[in-house]
Amino acid sequence: MNKIKINYINFFTVALSVCLSQPLMAGNSDLTQYVRPNIGTVHSRWFFYTPAALPFGMAKLGASTNGTYGNEQGWEAVGYDDAHTSIDGFPCLHEFQIGGILLMPVTGSIKNIPGKLDSPDKGWRSRFDKKDEHATAGYYSVVLKDYRIKVELTATERVGFQRYTFPESDSAHVIFDIGNRLGESGNVRDAYIRQVDEHTLEGYVVTEPEYVKKYQTGATVSMFFYAKVNRSPLSVSVLYRGGRTSDGTEIKGPGAMMVLDYKTHDREKVDFKIGLSYTSIENARHNLEKEASGVTFEKARTLAKKKWNEALSRIEVSGGTQESKIKFYTGLYHVLLGRGLASDVNGSYPTNSGEVGQIELNSDGTPKYNHYNTDAIWGGYWNLTNLWAMAYPEYYNDWIQSQMLVYRDAGWLGDGIAASRYVSGVGTNMVSIAFSGAYCSGIRDFDVASAYKAALKNELEWQGRLEGAGKMDVRQFVEKGYVPYNDEIYFGTSDKGSAFSASHTLEYSFSSYAVAQWAKALGKTDDYKKLMDLSTGWTKLFDDTMKVIRPRMADGRFIENFNPLEPWRGFQEGNAIQYTFFVPQDPVGLIRKVGKDLFNQRLDSIFVEARKSVFGGGKVAYAFSGLQSPYNHGNQPNLHISWLFNYSGKPYLTQKWTRLICDEFYGVTGEHGYGYGQDEDQGQLGAWFVLSSMGLFDVQGGACDNPTFQIGSPMFDRIEIKLNSKYAKGKTFVIETENNGKDSYYVQSAELNGKPLDNCWFYRRDLFKGGVLKLKMGKAPNYKWGISDVPYYGK
């Protein structure tokens, strides 16, 4: 999750399109039938609900029920909520710290404000019924009950399509709300909209997102559009929100809006194509002409469905329950939806300094890679990057080159990027782990030397470090081997230490290990030794009496009045019980420190207790539910914990608990989707389900010189992963189960490519070679299977 200080402490792209256009679907199955975007939308984040979008696309359209409220600190739930009963518009851009270009069709008299949920008649918002709403991957439709208008949305990569089917009306209108706060956009600094001709509009909005204000003071995010409409309006008026309308075809400044007026006959359709860009109106126009010239709404919808099926079918499952398939493909949809395009079809992209940069072009004029927005990768190495490496390596490679654009522009990697601006979600920086994971997984189609240099700098250097690069306390870690507890900055970090000192020490220890493993693979022995020494930093905070991680002061004393279940004091979005297990770089070392029997007893009892509260947050719809619990599946620091039994001699408990989490934490309703109102975080919780329901995971996130996949409990009879020939030797890797079922959690025996597999893991390279993993399942544990050797992790 990504939050700034809070008051309540308790608590696709050209390259991708080419790759995805390969014939991947077996039997032409429609996997979008299993995608339910409304799952988990109660108390969801701004970027979560955008059905009308393509995989990793820029144009992300959806209905908004309270997006016009904005949010105070940049992270609070706002946008679309399944429990709401009225809609305030249809935005075109949804990303972490990015929101803009809202359209709303209405009939009758014009209202100059959107109105509130509890008083919809005071604004232009409209009520709607769930029976009149349909959402799937690439398409959304709803009937606005108050206006009897049907709205339909779809998209190409950089162009949003909005279709309105009006009733007969002498006073039909389309509102363009450009200059007002929307979702996570922050305040509007400037805005502009102009009617170019009777079929064309253009404009921009410049915003100040809350996280940009914190991590790159003075910077802004700009969004540009160039729109075409099939019906010329009878008249056009302009206004500032809350003010009077006046005739005009141009308006500038915060609050700017435009209204197109129509006289419509019954069932008349008004279609908009909105080209989008983060660089200029001209590039928005170019994006529209390149992707959508001559493309009708119906064709765009058909193409969107085709591209989603091609992307989803990279991993095909059969058997299992209908509910499990819905969870699986909805989770995979969120993996593919998040972290979308920020560059144009011609390779133009917004630089960190606010200029327009240019990505190197191929001989045919297409960019060699693409640039992306991204929420922080905090925790993403346990879910997203594993799936990217497995089934979407071309995106993973692009993502690294995208991160390197910011590094070259500004000198530091950024763990969170909005139109290239720094928006570090939690003030740390885990990008190095993702870099190492890619290289060690054989994804190396980037400037390895420069990327390694950037990652090494991220781990070891502090002089001139920018706030947006996070880890402002890294000097203390490098010099002392741990980060001292220092609460001089409320909920903050400085060169003296951090209020989150213990969790930072654990995270920096892991990322040091990750780059050490990369150094080892590159033959950089001195770097390897230094970084591996830093990776033991967690031991300096281990309290041998309590057998937990405990924050220390600068003078070496443990903090006093210590409660291991108290969140926020030394631990970001968690507590000592949860974070003590954050030693993915040396799980055996942690088990030895705690004691094997106590480790297993404690961890198992934690899950027994956590199950009573749906594995963390209970049924309270709140992003920070579960922070005082011993386990909280709704937040990143906990996502590897259930897999640690594979290292402690009890892999059957990993099989049991991961299956139960899949069954019980995850749901298929608006309220119960990813826990109850917890933060899915741009595909992270969805990716965890996808991996775990396949029975695969990697505690080290691929950041090991010879990474592995550890085995859990697959939920399906057959899983087929289609491999990319550029990065893998094999064509497919198949997982087959026998005697699987609801209560058959436990692996009885295993075979890999026809040979007995006695370990609860195998090397990642074996997956990329292609082959078949067969698992015989049963209702009782096999205490002897999988305990021969602990999973390899580079030590």
C-alpha positions as a printed Julia matrix, in Angstrom:
795×3 Matrix{Float64}:
   0.0     0.0     0.0
   0.98    3.59   -0.46
   0.06    6.22    2.06
   1.49    9.49    3.3
   1.12   10.42    6.97
  -2.32    9.58    8.31
  -4.2    10.99   11.24
  -5.89    7.79   12.3
  -3.03    5.81   13.74
  -4.97    2.83   15.06
  -6.32    1.73   12.46
  -0.38   -1.84  -24.29
   1.74   -0.65  -25.99
   3.2    -1.32  -29.37
   5.69   -3.97  -28.36
   3.19   -5.62  -26.09
   0.46   -5.59  -28.72
   2.73   -7.37  -31.16
   3.58  -10.01  -28.6
   0.0   -10.44  -27.42
  -1.27  -10.79  -30.97
   0.16  -14.31  -31.15
  -2.52  -17.03  -31.31
  -2.58  -18.11  -27.7
  -6.15  -19.16  -26.92
  -6.94  -22.85  -26.81
 -10.33  -23.5   -28.31
 -11.01  -19.77  -28.68
 -12.27  -19.65  -25.11
 -13.62  -16.36  -23.82
 -11.77  -15.83  -20.58
 -13.25  -12.36  -20.1
 -16.43  -14.12  -18.94
 -14.61  -14.77  -15.65
 -13.51  -11.15  -15.16
 -15.72   -9.26  -12.7
 -14.35   -5.73  -12.23
 -16.92   -4.92   -9.54
 -15.41   -7.46   -7.15
 -13.78   -5.67   -4.23
 -14.9    -2.18   -5.22
 -16.37   -1.29   -1.83
 -13.84    1.1    -0.28
 -11.47    0.77   -3.24
  -8.72    3.06   -4.5
  -9.05    5.55   -7.37
  -7.16    3.45   -9.93
  -8.9     0.16   -9.08
 -12.06    0.37  -11.17
 -11.39    1.02  -14.85
 -13.15   -1.69  -16.87
 -12.8     0.12  -20.22
  -9.05   -0.26  -20.7
  -6.49   -2.5   -22.36
  -3.69   -4.41  -20.65
  -1.12   -1.9   -19.42
  -2.93    0.85  -21.34
  -2.94    4.61  -20.84
  -6.65    5.18  -21.45
  -8.42    3.8   -18.39
 -12.12    4.59  -18.34
 -14.78    3.76  -15.83
 -17.71    5.15  -13.92
 -17.07    7.39  -10.93
 -19.41    7.5    -7.96
 -17.41    9.91   -5.82
 -14.26   10.69   -7.81
 -15.2    14.37   -7.94
 -14.73   14.48   -4.16
 -10.96   14.06   -4.58
  -9.09   12.95   -1.47
  -7.18   14.82    1.19
  -3.95   12.86    1.47
  -3.81   11.18   -1.92
  -4.47    7.58   -0.87
  -7.95    7.42    0.65
 -10.62    5.33   -1.08
 -12.35    7.36   -3.77
 -13.58    6.72   -7.3
 -16.08    3.9    -7.69
 -17.77    2.08   -4.83
 -20.14   -0.84   -5.38
 -22.29    0.31   -2.47
 -23.0     3.72   -4.04
 -26.16    4.41   -6.01
 -25.31    7.41   -8.18
 -22.63    8.34  -10.73
 -20.89   11.71  -11.08
 -19.12   11.11  -14.39
 -16.84    9.0   -16.57
 -13.12    9.87  -16.26
 -10.58    8.89  -18.92
  -7.41    8.65  -16.8
  -7.01    6.58  -13.64
  -3.53    5.96  -12.24
  -1.75    6.27   -8.93
  -1.72   10.06   -8.33
  -3.25   10.73  -11.75
  -6.85   11.54  -12.58
  -8.48   13.69  -15.2
 -10.72   14.37  -18.23
 -14.23   13.61  -16.95
 -17.28   13.55  -19.23
 -20.92   13.38  -18.18
 -24.02   13.25  -20.44
 -27.23   14.79  -19.07
 -30.61   16.06  -20.15
 -32.63   19.0   -18.89
 -31.24   22.09  -17.24
 -27.49   22.31  -16.67
 -26.28   22.01  -13.1
 -22.9    23.51  -12.36
 -21.7    21.1    -9.67
 -21.57   17.29   -9.57
 -23.46   17.04   -6.3
 -23.01   14.62   -3.43
 -24.04   11.03   -2.9
 -26.55   11.96   -0.22
 -28.13   14.72   -2.33
 -27.78   13.75   -6.0
 -30.51   16.13   -7.22
 -28.4    19.13   -6.26
 -25.85   18.32   -8.96
 -25.5    16.68  -12.36
 -24.89   13.19  -10.96
 -27.44   10.49  -11.77
 -28.83    7.49   -9.97
 -28.39    4.03  -11.51
 -29.52    0.47  -10.89
 -27.13   -2.45  -10.69
 -29.33   -4.41  -13.09
 -28.58   -1.78  -15.73
 -24.81   -1.95  -15.25
 -22.39   -4.27  -17.05
 -18.63   -4.38  -16.6
 -16.0    -6.7   -18.02
 -12.45   -6.51  -19.3
 -12.41   -3.79  -21.98
 -16.04   -2.64  -21.77
 -18.47   -0.91  -19.43
 -22.09    0.15  -19.78
 -24.74    1.65  -17.52
 -28.09    3.41  -17.8
 -28.22    6.8   -16.07
 -31.63    6.48  -14.49
 -32.33   10.19  -14.0
 -31.62   11.01  -17.65
 -32.54    7.73  -19.4
 -29.14    7.8   -21.12
 -27.17    4.64  -21.82
 -23.42    5.13  -21.44
 -20.89    2.75  -22.99
 -17.11    2.86  -22.61
 -14.2     1.07  -24.29
 -10.62    1.93  -25.26
  -7.51    1.36  -27.29
  -4.13    1.77  -25.61
  -4.18    5.59  -25.62
  -7.69    6.47  -26.78
 -10.86    6.45  -24.72
 -14.21    5.78  -26.41
 -17.44    7.07  -24.84
 -20.83    6.42  -26.44
 -24.06    7.96  -25.19
 -27.47    6.76  -26.36
 -29.89    9.6   -25.6
 -33.66    9.67  -25.31
 -35.63   12.17  -27.35
 -34.74   15.54  -25.87
 -34.58   19.22  -26.79
 -31.99   19.76  -24.05
 -29.36   17.05  -24.2
 -25.87   17.97  -23.07
 -22.37   16.57  -22.62
 -20.32   18.1   -19.81
 -16.52   18.18  -20.11
 -15.2    18.68  -16.56
 -11.5    19.39  -17.1
 -10.32   21.84  -14.47
 -11.33   20.23  -11.19
  -9.81   17.85   -8.65
 -10.56   14.24   -9.56
  -9.67   11.09   -7.67
  -6.01   11.2    -6.66
  -5.19   14.15   -8.93
  -4.66   16.69   -6.18
  -5.42   20.37   -6.73
  -5.66   21.77  -10.23
  -3.06   24.41  -11.02
  -4.23   25.14  -14.57
  -6.66   23.82  -17.16
  -7.74   24.63  -20.68
 -10.39   23.44  -23.13
 -11.17   24.7   -26.62
 -13.6    23.75  -29.34
 -11.37   23.57  -32.42
 -14.22   22.92  -34.86
 -17.69   21.44  -34.71
 -16.29   17.9   -34.34
 -13.1    18.54  -32.34
 -12.12   19.6   -28.83
  -8.71   19.82  -27.21
  -7.22   20.82  -23.91
  -5.17   19.96  -20.88
  -5.13   19.95  -17.1
  -2.16   20.51  -14.79
  -2.45   19.0   -11.31
  -0.53   18.89   -8.02
  -0.93   15.36   -6.6
  -0.39   15.06   -2.86
   2.46   12.58   -3.25
   4.2    14.76   -5.83
   3.96   17.65   -3.37
   5.63   15.48   -0.74
   8.31   13.78   -2.85
   9.04   16.29   -5.64
   8.01   19.67   -4.3
   7.0    22.18   -6.94
   6.46   19.61   -9.68
   3.14   18.99  -11.41
   1.45   16.33  -13.56
   0.05   17.4   -16.94
  -2.61   15.54  -18.93
  -3.55   16.43  -22.51
  -6.46   15.39  -24.71
  -7.66   15.7   -28.28
 -11.27   14.59  -28.78
 -13.45   13.86  -31.79
 -17.25   13.72  -31.68
 -19.47   12.3   -34.43
 -22.29   14.82  -33.89
 -21.69   18.54  -34.02
 -23.37   20.36  -31.11
 -26.06   22.98  -31.63
 -24.25   25.29  -29.24
 -21.36   25.39  -26.8
 -21.02   27.11  -23.46
 -18.28   27.4   -20.84
 -18.18   27.88  -17.08
 -16.12   27.48  -13.97
 -17.51   24.87  -11.59
 -20.15   26.45   -9.41
 -20.45   29.49  -11.67
 -22.74   30.6   -14.46
 -22.55   29.33  -18.01
 -21.77   31.7   -20.82
 -21.47   31.33  -24.57
 -17.94   30.52  -25.62
 -15.69   27.98  -27.24
 -12.65   28.37  -25.01
 -11.93   28.61  -21.29
  -8.78   28.51  -19.17
  -7.92   28.13  -15.51
  -8.77   25.98  -12.51
 -12.43   24.96  -12.48
 -12.75   25.16  -16.28
 -15.63   23.24  -17.87
 -17.38   23.11  -21.24
 -20.91   22.02  -22.18
 -21.97   20.74  -25.6
 -25.68   21.14  -26.3
 -27.75   18.81  -28.5
 -31.26   18.15  -29.64
 -31.61   14.35  -29.88
 -34.14   11.9   -31.19
 -34.91    8.68  -29.34
 -31.94    6.28  -29.21
 -29.63    8.72  -30.93
 -25.96    7.93  -30.33
 -23.29   10.53  -29.7
 -19.78    9.04  -29.87
 -16.57   10.53  -28.5
 -13.01    9.42  -29.15
 -10.57   11.0   -26.71
  -6.87   10.79  -27.54
  -4.74   11.09  -24.43
  -1.13   12.05  -23.7
   1.13   13.2   -20.88
   3.28   15.29  -23.24
   1.18   17.52  -25.52
  -2.1    18.11  -27.32
  -0.31   17.36  -30.58
   0.76   13.95  -29.32
  -2.75   13.28  -28.01
  -3.94   13.98  -31.56
  -1.25   11.73  -32.98
  -2.18    8.93  -30.58
  -5.82    9.19  -31.67
  -5.0     9.21  -35.37
  -2.6     6.28  -35.08
  -4.78    4.04  -32.91
  -8.37    5.06  -33.64
  -8.64    6.64  -37.08
 -11.54    4.89  -38.79
 -12.16    2.71  -35.73
 -15.81    2.57  -34.67
 -16.95    2.01  -31.12
 -18.01   -1.55  -31.98
 -14.65   -2.33  -33.56
 -12.75   -0.89  -30.61
 -14.85   -2.98  -28.23
 -14.21   -6.13  -30.28
 -10.47   -5.45  -30.42
 -10.38   -4.79  -26.69
 -12.03   -8.13  -25.96
  -9.59   -9.9   -28.31
  -6.55   -8.32  -26.67
  -7.79   -9.14  -23.19
  -8.37  -12.77  -24.16
  -4.93  -12.98  -25.69
  -3.36  -11.57  -22.52
  -5.42  -13.62  -20.06
  -4.83  -16.84  -21.99
  -1.1   -16.68  -21.27
  -2.18  -18.75  -18.25
  -5.11  -21.12  -18.78
  -6.72  -23.1   -15.99
  -9.23  -25.94  -16.09
 -11.07  -27.82  -13.4
 -11.67  -26.2   -10.05
 -14.81  -24.29   -9.18
 -16.49  -21.5   -11.11
 -15.8   -19.19   -8.18
 -12.1   -20.04   -8.24
 -11.91  -19.24  -11.96
 -13.61  -15.89  -11.35
 -11.12  -15.07   -8.6
  -8.23  -16.22  -10.8
  -9.03  -14.27  -13.95
 -10.28  -11.2   -12.1
  -7.01  -11.21  -10.16
  -5.0   -11.63  -13.37
  -7.03   -8.82  -14.94
  -5.89   -6.47  -12.17
  -2.29   -7.6   -12.66
  -2.56   -6.6   -16.33
  -4.61   -3.47  -15.72
  -2.26   -1.66  -13.36
   0.88    0.34  -14.13
  -0.14    1.72  -17.5
   1.46    3.55  -20.4
   2.94    7.02  -20.01
   4.59    7.33  -23.44
   3.09    8.12  -26.85
   2.97    6.06  -30.04
   5.95    8.03  -31.36
   8.04    7.44  -28.23
   7.57   10.86  -26.65
   7.36   10.72  -22.87
   7.22   13.18  -19.94
  10.58   13.54  -18.24
  11.09   13.9   -14.51
  11.95   17.58  -14.97
   8.76   18.33  -16.92
  10.27   18.35  -20.4
   9.32   16.06  -23.27
  11.79   13.23  -23.8
  12.22   10.83  -26.7
  12.59    7.06  -26.5
  14.97    5.6   -29.08
  13.15    4.36  -32.19
  13.38    1.18  -34.24
  14.06    1.37  -37.96
  10.3     1.33  -38.62
   9.77    4.42  -36.44
   8.24    2.63  -33.46
   9.75    3.1   -29.98
  12.11    0.37  -28.79
  10.23    0.17  -25.51
   7.55    2.04  -23.6
   7.36    4.19  -20.5
   4.92    3.43  -17.69
   3.33    4.92  -14.62
   3.72    2.76  -11.55
   2.65    2.62   -7.96
   5.48    1.59   -5.64
   6.87   -1.91   -6.13
   6.76   -2.3    -2.32
   5.79   -5.98   -1.94
   5.42   -6.42   -5.71
   8.41   -8.78   -5.81
   6.22  -11.39   -4.09
   3.49  -11.29   -6.69
   3.68   -8.98   -9.7
   7.25   -9.49  -10.83
   6.97  -13.28  -10.51
   4.0   -13.27  -12.87
   5.67  -10.78  -15.2
   8.75  -13.01  -15.4
   6.66  -16.12  -15.94
   4.1   -14.99  -18.51
   4.7   -11.33  -19.44
   8.51  -10.95  -19.62
   8.36   -8.39  -22.44
   6.44   -6.06  -20.14
   8.87   -6.72  -17.27
  11.75   -5.77  -19.57
   9.93   -2.61  -20.66
   9.18   -1.75  -17.04
  12.89   -1.79  -16.18
  13.79    0.37  -19.18
  11.0     2.72  -18.13
  12.45    2.99  -14.62
  15.85    3.7   -16.15
  14.43    6.66  -18.07
  13.72    8.37  -14.76
  17.13    7.37  -13.43
  18.86    8.91  -16.45
  16.73   12.06  -16.23
  16.98   12.62  -12.47
  19.91   10.51  -11.23
  17.97    8.22   -8.9
  15.54    5.32   -9.21
  12.01    6.07   -8.05
   9.77    3.58   -6.26
   6.56    5.1    -7.58
   6.22    7.21  -10.73
   3.35    9.38  -12.0
   4.12   10.8   -15.44
   7.8    10.45  -14.42
   7.31   12.48  -11.24
   8.46   10.89   -8.0
   5.53    9.6    -5.94
   7.3     7.21   -3.57
   4.44    5.42   -1.93
   6.02    4.62    1.43
   9.3     6.5     1.43
  11.47    3.45    0.8
  12.72    2.1    -2.53
  12.52   -1.57   -3.49
  13.12   -1.19   -7.23
  16.52   -2.88   -6.9
  14.81   -6.14   -5.96
  12.7    -6.04   -9.11
  15.79   -5.29  -11.23
  17.7    -8.2    -9.75
  14.69  -10.49  -10.15
  14.51   -9.73  -13.85
  18.2   -10.34  -14.52
  18.28  -13.55  -12.49
  15.18  -14.76  -14.39
  16.97  -14.3   -17.71
  15.26  -11.05  -18.66
  18.2    -8.94  -19.76
  17.21   -7.02  -22.88
  18.24   -3.72  -21.32
  21.47   -1.91  -20.48
  22.57   -4.29  -17.72
  25.65   -2.31  -16.69
  23.7     0.93  -16.24
  20.81   -0.8   -14.48
  23.19   -2.53  -12.06
  24.91    0.8   -11.36
  21.52    2.38  -10.62
  20.55   -0.45   -8.28
  23.89   -0.35   -6.46
  23.55    3.41   -6.0
  20.06    2.87   -4.63
  21.43    0.58   -1.92
  24.61    2.36   -0.85
  24.56    6.08   -1.58
  23.02    9.03    0.22
  24.88   12.16   -0.87
  22.53   14.34   -2.89
  19.78   11.78   -2.57
  16.39   13.13   -3.63
  13.35   12.8    -1.39
  11.54   11.05   -4.22
  14.16    8.3    -4.32
  13.15    7.27   -0.8
  15.52    5.7     1.74
  16.58    9.04    3.19
  17.94    7.07    6.17
  20.15    4.74    4.09
  23.34    6.33    5.42
  22.52    5.07    8.9
  21.89    1.58    7.52
  25.16    1.48    5.57
  27.25    2.87    8.44
  25.57    1.2    11.42
  24.1    -1.88    9.78
  20.64   -0.85   10.96
  18.37    2.2    10.94
  17.97    3.82   14.39
  14.52    4.59   15.71
  13.91    8.33   15.44
  10.5     9.92   15.69
  11.57   13.57   15.39
   9.71   13.67   12.07
   6.18   12.47   12.71
   5.63    9.39   10.57
   8.76   10.32    8.69
  12.37    9.6     7.81
  15.55   11.67    7.86
  19.3    11.22    7.76
  19.18   10.54   11.51
  16.83    7.59   11.28
  13.15    6.87   10.95
   9.92    6.36   12.83
   9.79    3.15   10.76
  13.35    2.17   11.52
  12.83   -1.54   12.07
  10.82   -2.17    8.92
  13.32   -0.08    6.95
  16.2    -2.15    8.32
  14.44   -5.35    7.24
  13.63   -3.98    3.79
  17.12   -2.62    3.18
  18.61   -5.94    4.33
  16.51   -7.75    1.74
  17.27   -5.32   -1.08
  20.99   -5.49   -0.24
  20.77   -9.26   -0.62
  18.95   -8.89   -3.95
  21.66   -6.7    -5.46
  24.31   -8.94   -3.91
  22.87  -11.89   -5.79
  22.97   -9.87   -8.99
  26.57   -8.9    -8.23
  27.39  -12.55   -7.7
  25.93  -13.43  -11.1
  27.97  -10.63  -12.7
  31.18  -11.69  -10.96
  31.44   -8.51   -8.89
  32.93  -10.15   -5.8
  33.65   -7.04   -3.72
  30.13   -5.7    -4.18
  28.74   -9.14   -3.38
  30.59   -9.41   -0.1
  29.72   -5.89    1.03
  26.04   -6.24    0.19
  25.71   -9.7     1.71
  27.19   -8.31    4.92
  24.55   -5.56    4.89
  21.86   -8.18    4.28
  22.43   -9.43    7.84
  21.25   -6.1     9.27
  18.08   -7.74   10.56
  20.11   -9.68   13.13
  21.07   -6.41   14.82
  17.42   -5.82   15.71
  16.61   -9.35   16.81
  15.62   -9.5    20.47
  16.92  -12.89   21.64
  14.69  -12.81   24.72
  11.38  -12.09   23.0
  12.42  -13.75   19.73
  11.12  -10.83   17.66
  12.48   -7.88   15.72
  12.62   -4.82   17.97
  13.61   -1.24   17.08
  16.87    0.12   18.48
  17.88    3.67   19.28
  21.0     5.29   17.81
  22.96    4.35   20.96
  22.08    0.68   20.5
  19.41    0.41   23.22
  16.14   -1.32   22.35
  13.13    0.98   22.57
  11.23    0.75   25.85
   7.54    0.13   26.54
   7.57   -2.24   23.6
   4.36   -3.95   22.49
   4.99   -6.42   19.62
   1.45   -5.91   18.3
   1.62   -2.1    18.23
   1.59   -0.83   14.65
   3.46    2.2    13.29
   6.03    2.4    16.12
   9.13    1.34   14.24
   7.11   -0.54   11.64
   5.39    0.89    8.6
   1.83   -0.38    8.19
   2.46   -3.3    10.51
   3.83   -4.51   13.82
   6.73   -6.54   15.2
   4.94   -9.89   15.07
   4.2    -9.43   11.38
   7.56   -7.96   10.45
   9.69  -10.49   12.35
   9.07  -12.87    9.43
  10.43  -10.3     6.94
  13.73  -12.07    6.33
  13.14  -13.54    2.85
  16.88  -13.41    2.14
  17.66  -15.87    4.94
  14.59  -17.76    6.16
  16.72  -20.59    7.55
  18.76  -18.07    9.54
  15.54  -16.62   10.98
  14.22  -20.09   11.85
  17.51  -20.87   13.59
  17.31  -17.62   15.59
  13.74  -18.24   16.74
  14.18  -21.99   17.15
  12.6   -24.4    14.71
   9.9   -25.76   17.01
   8.93  -22.34   18.34
   8.98  -20.92   14.81
   6.53  -23.54   13.53
   4.3   -23.37   16.6
   4.18  -19.58   16.51
   3.56  -19.29   12.79
   0.87  -21.97   12.73
  -0.92  -20.46   15.74
  -0.8   -17.05   14.05
  -2.77  -18.44   11.12
  -5.2   -20.26   13.4
  -5.93  -16.95   15.12
  -5.89  -14.88   11.93
  -8.47  -17.13   10.29
 -11.01  -15.95   12.86
 -10.71  -12.42   11.42
 -10.61  -13.48    7.75
  -6.81  -13.54    7.86
  -6.27  -10.08    9.21
  -8.75   -7.29    8.81
 -12.04   -8.91    9.72
 -15.11   -7.52    8.0
 -14.31   -3.85    8.57
 -14.11   -2.1     5.18
 -10.93   -0.12    5.8
  -7.55   -0.16    4.08
  -5.65   -0.37    7.38
  -7.73   -3.12    8.95
  -5.5    -5.76   10.46
  -2.46   -3.66   11.31
  -2.72   -4.73   14.97
  -3.28   -8.38   14.08
  -0.54  -11.03   14.16
  -1.14  -11.55   10.42
  -2.7    -9.22    7.87
  -3.06  -10.6     4.35
  -4.42   -7.26    3.18
  -1.0    -5.63    3.27
   2.33   -6.27    1.59
   4.69   -7.05    4.5
   2.78  -10.28    5.18
   2.42  -11.78    1.73
   5.29  -14.3     1.9
   4.69  -15.53    5.45
   2.42  -18.48    4.67
   5.15  -19.85    2.38
   7.83  -20.02    5.08
   6.78  -23.49    6.24
   8.55  -24.75    3.11
  11.77  -23.7     4.84
  10.9   -24.98    8.33
  10.26  -28.64    7.54
   6.46  -28.42    7.38
   5.51  -27.74    3.76
   2.09  -29.28    4.36
   1.23  -26.21    6.45
   2.09  -23.93    3.52
  -0.26  -26.09    1.42
  -3.03  -25.82    4.0
  -2.84  -22.13    4.82
  -2.32  -20.8     1.31
  -5.37  -22.77    0.13
  -7.5   -21.47    3.0
  -6.41  -17.89    2.39
  -7.41  -18.28   -1.27
 -10.78  -19.7    -0.24
 -11.62  -17.3     2.6
  -9.74  -14.01    2.34
 -10.65  -13.65   -1.34
 -14.29  -13.31   -2.35
 -16.46  -12.53   -5.34
 -18.66   -9.66   -4.16
 -18.27   -5.9    -4.14
 -17.66   -5.88   -0.41
 -15.73   -9.13   -0.07
 -13.17   -9.23   -2.84
  -9.68   -8.63   -1.48
 -10.54   -9.01    2.14
 -13.14   -6.45    3.12
 -12.31   -3.05    1.68
  -8.56   -3.64    1.77
  -6.14   -2.17   -0.74
  -5.58   -4.43   -3.75
  -2.7    -2.17   -4.84
  -2.58   -2.29   -8.63
  -2.66   -6.06   -8.98
  -0.65   -7.14   -5.95
  -3.33   -9.05   -4.05
  -4.76  -10.36   -7.31
  -1.32  -11.6    -8.34
  -0.87  -13.36   -5.0
  -4.07  -15.3    -5.59
  -3.07  -16.18   -9.15
   0.32  -17.53   -8.06
  -0.95  -19.32   -4.97
  -3.89  -20.9    -6.77
  -1.34  -22.24   -9.26
   0.62  -23.65   -6.32
   3.72  -21.56   -7.05
   5.53  -18.79   -5.18
   9.0   -17.4    -4.62
   9.88  -15.96   -1.22
  12.98  -14.28   -2.72
  10.95  -12.76   -5.58
  13.38  -14.08   -8.2
  16.21  -12.02   -6.71
  18.55  -14.95   -6.21
  21.48  -16.03   -8.37
  19.58  -19.23   -9.24
  15.95  -18.51   -8.33
  13.38  -21.14   -7.52
   9.65  -21.62   -7.36
   8.32  -23.12   -4.18
   5.29  -25.43   -4.33
   2.0   -24.96   -2.53
  -1.49  -26.28   -3.25
  -2.95  -25.7    -6.74
  -6.71  -25.12   -6.91
  -7.16  -26.41  -10.46
  -6.84  -29.74  -12.27
  -4.65  -28.31  -14.99
  -2.72  -25.05  -15.41
  -0.9   -24.18  -18.62
   1.59  -21.31  -18.75
   2.52  -20.18  -22.25
   6.15  -19.13  -22.36
   7.69  -16.35  -24.42
  10.21  -17.77  -26.9
  12.44  -14.7   -26.56
  13.04  -15.38  -22.88
  12.34  -19.11  -22.46
  13.5   -22.29  -24.17
  10.22  -24.16  -23.81
   6.77  -23.4   -25.18
   4.63  -24.28  -22.18
   4.88  -25.3   -18.56
   1.97  -27.39  -17.33
   0.88  -28.19  -13.78
  -1.44  -31.18  -13.43
  -3.11  -32.38  -10.25
  -4.7   -35.7    -9.36
  -7.38  -36.22   -6.68
  -7.66  -32.47   -6.21
 -10.69  -30.98   -4.48
 -11.98  -28.53   -1.91
 -10.52  -30.38    1.09
  -7.61  -32.02   -0.71
  -5.04  -29.38    0.13
  -2.09  -31.66    0.63
   0.57  -32.85   -1.79
   1.14  -36.6    -1.5
   3.8   -36.92   -4.19
   5.2   -35.03   -7.16
   6.84  -35.59  -10.53
   8.71  -33.09  -12.67
   9.01  -34.15  -16.3
   8.35  -37.78  -15.39
  10.9   -37.96  -12.58
  10.04  -38.07   -8.86
  10.33  -34.7    -7.13
  10.95  -35.03   -3.42
  11.58  -31.34   -2.79
   8.84  -28.72   -2.29
  10.59  -26.54   -4.88
  12.34  -26.53   -8.23
  14.63  -24.14  -10.05
  13.0   -21.35  -12.04
  15.11  -22.32  -15.05
  13.22  -25.63  -15.2
   9.96  -23.76  -15.68
  11.46  -21.73  -18.52
  12.68  -24.92  -20.19
   9.05  -26.07  -20.37
   7.68  -29.3   -19.02
   5.09  -30.87  -16.75
   4.77  -30.8   -12.97
   2.37  -33.48  -11.67
   1.06  -33.35   -8.14
  -0.97  -36.06   -6.43
  -3.2   -34.46   -3.82
  -4.97  -35.81   -0.73
  -7.02  -34.83    2.29
  -4.37  -35.8     4.84
  -0.87  -34.3     5.06
   2.14  -36.25    3.85
   4.56  -35.21    6.56
   7.54  -36.7     4.72
   7.1   -35.12    1.3
   9.06  -32.0     0.46
  11.42  -31.98    3.44
  14.6   -33.38    1.86
  16.2   -30.02    1.09
  15.07  -26.5     1.88
  14.56  -24.28   -1.18
  17.8   -22.86   -2.53
  18.25  -19.15   -1.93
  21.85  -18.35   -2.72
  23.56  -19.19    0.55
